[in-house]
mmCIF file of N, CA and C in Angstrom:
data_model
loop_
_atom_site.group_PDB
_atom_site.id
_atom_site.type_symbol
_atom_site.label_atom_id
_atom_site.label_comp_id
_atom_site.label_asym_id
_atom_site.label_seq_id
_atom_site.Cartn_x
_atom_site.Cartn_y
_atom_site.Cartn_z
ATOM 1 N N ALA A 1 -35.010 47.598 -49.455
ATOM 2 C CA ALA A 1 -35.726 48.845 -49.672
ATOM 3 C C ALA A 1 -36.133 49.431 -48.327
ATOM 4 N N ARG A 2 -36.074 50.698 -48.233
ATOM 5 C CA ARG A 2 -36.435 51.406 -47.009
ATOM 6 C C ARG A 2 -37.947 51.300 -46.769
ATOM 7 N N ILE A 3 -38.343 51.133 -45.521
ATOM 8 C CA ILE A 3 -39.752 51.069 -45.153
ATOM 9 C C ILE A 3 -40.161 52.448 -44.660
ATOM 10 N N GLU A 4 -41.154 53.019 -45.283
ATOM 11 C CA GLU A 4 -41.607 54.355 -44.918
ATOM 12 C C GLU A 4 -41.984 54.406 -43.441
ATOM 13 N N GLY A 5 -41.480 55.415 -42.746
ATOM 14 C CA GLY A 5 -41.790 55.593 -41.332
ATOM 15 C C GLY A 5 -40.862 54.858 -40.388
ATOM 16 N N VAL A 6 -39.985 54.006 -40.919
ATOM 17 C CA VAL A 6 -39.055 53.264 -40.072
ATOM 18 C C VAL A 6 -37.671 53.874 -40.245
ATOM 19 N N ASP A 7 -37.125 54.350 -39.141
ATOM 20 C CA ASP A 7 -35.782 54.905 -39.176
ATOM 21 C C ASP A 7 -35.056 54.515 -37.899
ATOM 22 N N GLU A 8 -33.815 54.965 -37.777
ATOM 23 C CA GLU A 8 -33.006 54.571 -36.625
ATOM 24 C C GLU A 8 -33.599 55.045 -35.304
ATOM 25 N N THR A 9 -34.225 56.197 -35.292
ATOM 26 C CA THR A 9 -34.841 56.693 -34.059
ATOM 27 C C THR A 9 -35.979 55.787 -33.614
ATOM 28 N N LEU A 10 -36.829 55.379 -34.532
ATOM 29 C CA LEU A 10 -37.943 54.479 -34.214
ATOM 30 C C LEU A 10 -37.423 53.154 -33.653
ATOM 31 N N ILE A 11 -36.392 52.619 -34.277
ATOM 32 C CA ILE A 11 -35.856 51.328 -33.835
ATOM 33 C C ILE A 11 -35.229 51.446 -32.452
ATOM 34 N N VAL A 12 -34.395 52.448 -32.249
ATOM 35 C CA VAL A 12 -33.741 52.627 -30.946
ATOM 36 C C VAL A 12 -34.776 52.844 -29.845
ATOM 37 N N ASP A 13 -35.746 53.716 -30.099
ATOM 38 C CA ASP A 13 -36.790 53.980 -29.099
ATOM 39 C C ASP A 13 -37.591 52.718 -28.784
ATOM 40 N N SER A 14 -37.891 51.927 -29.791
ATOM 41 C CA SER A 14 -38.655 50.696 -29.586
ATOM 42 C C SER A 14 -37.874 49.697 -28.742
ATOM 43 N N VAL A 15 -36.591 49.533 -29.033
ATOM 44 C CA VAL A 15 -35.775 48.601 -28.250
ATOM 45 C C VAL A 15 -35.670 49.088 -26.804
ATOM 46 N N ARG A 16 -35.519 50.389 -26.618
ATOM 47 C CA ARG A 16 -35.457 50.930 -25.259
ATOM 48 C C ARG A 16 -36.745 50.672 -24.495
ATOM 49 N N ARG A 17 -37.894 50.838 -25.164
ATOM 50 C CA ARG A 17 -39.195 50.633 -24.501
ATOM 51 C C ARG A 17 -39.462 49.169 -24.196
ATOM 52 N N HIS A 18 -39.079 48.287 -25.097
ATOM 53 C CA HIS A 18 -39.475 46.883 -24.979
ATOM 54 C C HIS A 18 -38.351 45.964 -24.519
ATOM 55 N N GLY A 19 -37.127 46.488 -24.427
ATOM 56 C CA GLY A 19 -35.996 45.671 -23.997
ATOM 57 C C GLY A 19 -35.994 45.494 -22.491
ATOM 58 N N ARG A 20 -35.130 44.653 -22.028
ATOM 59 C CA ARG A 20 -35.056 44.411 -20.578
ATOM 60 C C ARG A 20 -34.487 45.626 -19.868
ATOM 61 N N SER A 21 -34.795 45.751 -18.623
ATOM 62 C CA SER A 21 -34.333 46.866 -17.800
ATOM 63 C C SER A 21 -32.807 46.880 -17.768
ATOM 64 N N GLY A 22 -32.232 48.053 -17.916
ATOM 65 C CA GLY A 22 -30.785 48.185 -17.865
ATOM 66 C C GLY A 22 -30.090 47.964 -19.196
ATOM 67 N N LEU A 23 -30.843 47.611 -20.221
ATOM 68 C CA LEU A 23 -30.267 47.387 -21.546
ATOM 69 C C LEU A 23 -29.778 48.722 -22.096
ATOM 70 N N GLU A 24 -28.531 48.761 -22.528
ATOM 71 C CA GLU A 24 -27.976 49.991 -23.091
ATOM 72 C C GLU A 24 -28.117 49.958 -24.607
ATOM 73 N N VAL A 25 -28.814 50.931 -25.142
ATOM 74 C CA VAL A 25 -29.066 51.009 -26.580
ATOM 75 C C VAL A 25 -28.538 52.342 -27.079
ATOM 76 N N ARG A 26 -27.729 52.293 -28.122
ATOM 77 C CA ARG A 26 -27.177 53.526 -28.693
ATOM 78 C C ARG A 26 -27.242 53.476 -30.206
ATOM 79 N N HIS A 27 -27.445 54.625 -30.787
ATOM 80 C CA HIS A 27 -27.351 54.773 -32.242
ATOM 81 C C HIS A 27 -26.073 55.537 -32.523
ATOM 82 N N VAL A 28 -25.139 54.896 -33.205
ATOM 83 C CA VAL A 28 -23.864 55.520 -33.553
ATOM 84 C C VAL A 28 -23.694 55.358 -35.066
ATOM 85 N N PRO A 29 -24.009 56.378 -35.843
ATOM 86 C CA PRO A 29 -24.013 56.242 -37.293
ATOM 87 C C PRO A 29 -22.631 56.127 -37.937
ATOM 88 N N ASP A 30 -21.588 56.607 -37.269
ATOM 89 C CA ASP A 30 -20.244 56.551 -37.841
ATOM 90 C C ASP A 30 -19.549 55.273 -37.375
ATOM 91 N N GLN A 31 -19.108 54.431 -38.320
ATOM 92 C CA GLN A 31 -18.536 53.141 -37.944
ATOM 93 C C GLN A 31 -17.245 53.267 -37.152
ATOM 94 N N ALA A 32 -16.385 54.205 -37.515
ATOM 95 C CA ALA A 32 -15.137 54.378 -36.760
ATOM 96 C C ALA A 32 -15.439 54.794 -35.325
ATOM 97 N N GLU A 33 -16.415 55.660 -35.162
ATOM 98 C CA GLU A 33 -16.830 56.090 -33.825
ATOM 99 C C GLU A 33 -17.430 54.919 -33.047
ATOM 100 N N ALA A 34 -18.209 54.091 -33.725
ATOM 101 C CA ALA A 34 -18.820 52.928 -33.068
ATOM 102 C C ALA A 34 -17.752 51.940 -32.601
ATOM 103 N N VAL A 35 -16.745 51.691 -33.432
ATOM 104 C CA VAL A 35 -15.661 50.785 -33.044
ATOM 105 C C VAL A 35 -14.937 51.342 -31.826
ATOM 106 N N ALA A 36 -14.616 52.631 -31.844
ATOM 107 C CA ALA A 36 -13.922 53.255 -30.710
ATOM 108 C C ALA A 36 -14.761 53.162 -29.433
ATOM 109 N N LEU A 37 -16.055 53.425 -29.552
ATOM 110 C CA LEU A 37 -16.944 53.353 -28.397
ATOM 111 C C LEU A 37 -17.009 51.932 -27.846
ATOM 112 N N LEU A 38 -17.165 50.955 -28.720
ATOM 113 C CA LEU A 38 -17.243 49.568 -28.270
ATOM 114 C C LEU A 38 -15.945 49.115 -27.612
ATOM 115 N N ARG A 39 -14.812 49.554 -28.153
ATOM 116 C CA ARG A 39 -13.522 49.199 -27.546
ATOM 117 C C ARG A 39 -13.438 49.769 -26.125
ATOM 118 N N GLU A 40 -14.082 50.905 -25.918
ATOM 119 C CA GLU A 40 -14.052 51.566 -24.614
ATOM 120 C C GLU A 40 -14.999 50.932 -23.606
ATOM 121 N N ILE A 41 -16.210 50.544 -24.040
ATOM 122 C CA ILE A 41 -17.229 50.130 -23.070
ATOM 123 C C ILE A 41 -17.487 48.629 -22.994
ATOM 124 N N ALA A 42 -17.193 47.878 -24.042
ATOM 125 C CA ALA A 42 -17.482 46.439 -24.028
ATOM 126 C C ALA A 42 -16.480 45.707 -23.147
ATOM 127 N N LYS A 43 -17.011 44.787 -22.359
ATOM 128 C CA LYS A 43 -16.176 43.991 -21.466
ATOM 129 C C LYS A 43 -16.277 42.522 -21.877
ATOM 130 N N PRO A 44 -15.299 41.702 -21.496
ATOM 131 C CA PRO A 44 -15.399 40.273 -21.798
ATOM 132 C C PRO A 44 -16.733 39.713 -21.284
ATOM 133 N N GLY A 45 -17.390 38.937 -22.121
ATOM 134 C CA GLY A 45 -18.680 38.343 -21.764
ATOM 135 C C GLY A 45 -19.872 39.153 -22.211
ATOM 136 N N ASP A 46 -19.661 40.416 -22.610
ATOM 137 C CA ASP A 46 -20.761 41.235 -23.105
ATOM 138 C C ASP A 46 -21.245 40.714 -24.461
ATOM 139 N N VAL A 47 -22.499 40.933 -24.734
ATOM 140 C CA VAL A 47 -23.069 40.643 -26.045
ATOM 141 C C VAL A 47 -23.272 41.981 -26.743
ATOM 142 N N VAL A 48 -22.703 42.106 -27.932
ATOM 143 C CA VAL A 48 -22.834 43.322 -28.722
ATOM 144 C C VAL A 48 -23.658 42.978 -29.951
ATOM 145 N N LEU A 49 -24.785 43.648 -30.094
ATOM 146 C CA LEU A 49 -25.675 43.418 -31.229
ATOM 147 C C LEU A 49 -25.564 44.600 -32.171
ATOM 148 N N THR A 50 -25.207 44.331 -33.410
ATOM 149 C CA THR A 50 -25.174 45.389 -34.417
ATOM 150 C C THR A 50 -26.334 45.172 -35.361
ATOM 151 N N GLN A 51 -26.895 46.259 -35.798
ATOM 152 C CA GLN A 51 -28.034 46.178 -36.706
ATOM 153 C C GLN A 51 -27.868 47.268 -37.746
ATOM 154 N N GLY A 52 -28.024 46.909 -38.976
ATOM 155 C CA GLY A 52 -27.883 47.908 -40.023
ATOM 156 C C GLY A 52 -27.975 47.276 -41.392
ATOM 157 N N ALA A 53 -27.644 48.065 -42.355
ATOM 158 C CA ALA A 53 -27.678 47.606 -43.738
ATOM 159 C C ALA A 53 -26.356 47.984 -44.389
ATOM 160 N N GLY A 54 -26.093 47.385 -45.503
ATOM 161 C CA GLY A 54 -24.870 47.728 -46.222
ATOM 162 C C GLY A 54 -23.670 47.043 -45.607
ATOM 163 N N ASN A 55 -22.680 47.823 -45.237
ATOM 164 C CA ASN A 55 -21.411 47.246 -44.783
ATOM 165 C C ASN A 55 -21.284 47.159 -43.265
ATOM 166 N N ILE A 56 -22.362 46.859 -42.572
ATOM 167 C CA ILE A 56 -22.320 46.750 -41.114
ATOM 168 C C ILE A 56 -21.337 45.671 -40.664
ATOM 169 N N THR A 57 -21.137 44.643 -41.469
ATOM 170 C CA THR A 57 -20.186 43.588 -41.087
ATOM 171 C C THR A 57 -18.762 44.116 -41.027
ATOM 172 N N ALA A 58 -18.476 45.209 -41.749
ATOM 173 C CA ALA A 58 -17.140 45.816 -41.684
ATOM 174 C C ALA A 58 -16.846 46.302 -40.268
ATOM 175 N N LEU A 59 -17.854 46.781 -39.564
ATOM 176 C CA LEU A 59 -17.681 47.233 -38.180
ATOM 177 C C LEU A 59 -17.252 46.064 -37.307
ATOM 178 N N VAL A 60 -17.925 44.948 -37.432
ATOM 179 C CA VAL A 60 -17.601 43.771 -36.625
ATOM 180 C C VAL A 60 -16.208 43.272 -36.975
ATOM 181 N N ASP A 61 -15.894 43.209 -38.276
ATOM 182 C CA ASP A 61 -14.559 42.771 -38.696
ATOM 183 C C ASP A 61 -13.483 43.671 -38.102
ATOM 184 N N GLU A 62 -13.693 44.974 -38.127
ATOM 185 C CA GLU A 62 -12.737 45.934 -37.585
ATOM 186 C C GLU A 62 -12.597 45.764 -36.061
ATOM 187 N N LEU A 63 -13.704 45.584 -35.389
ATOM 188 C CA LEU A 63 -13.659 45.389 -33.942
ATOM 189 C C LEU A 63 -12.887 44.128 -33.589
ATOM 190 N N LEU A 64 -13.117 43.051 -34.308
ATOM 191 C CA LEU A 64 -12.419 41.794 -34.022
ATOM 192 C C LEU A 64 -10.938 41.886 -34.353
ATOM 193 N N LYS A 65 -10.572 42.651 -35.364
ATOM 194 C CA LYS A 65 -9.163 42.834 -35.713
ATOM 195 C C LYS A 65 -8.390 43.491 -34.582
ATOM 196 N N GLN A 66 -9.037 44.357 -33.864
ATOM 197 C CA GLN A 66 -8.367 45.142 -32.836
ATOM 198 C C GLN A 66 -8.310 44.442 -31.489
ATOM 199 N N THR A 67 -8.938 43.281 -31.371
ATOM 200 C CA THR A 67 -8.942 42.627 -30.061
ATOM 201 C C THR A 67 -7.792 41.680 -29.915
#
């Protein structure tokens, strides 16, 4: 169930404020766009954290298929 007042903007802003310096945080709502972006910017050894609800695992499965 959705928590009133909690949305993607709040989460992204919070991670940016409290995360380590230099941490890159992005909100990409379209999964195909997110896969394309990750294929472009992720390098071997990077840690990619996905957060979401529903079929977020489909993004990871798609990314791994393409590697």
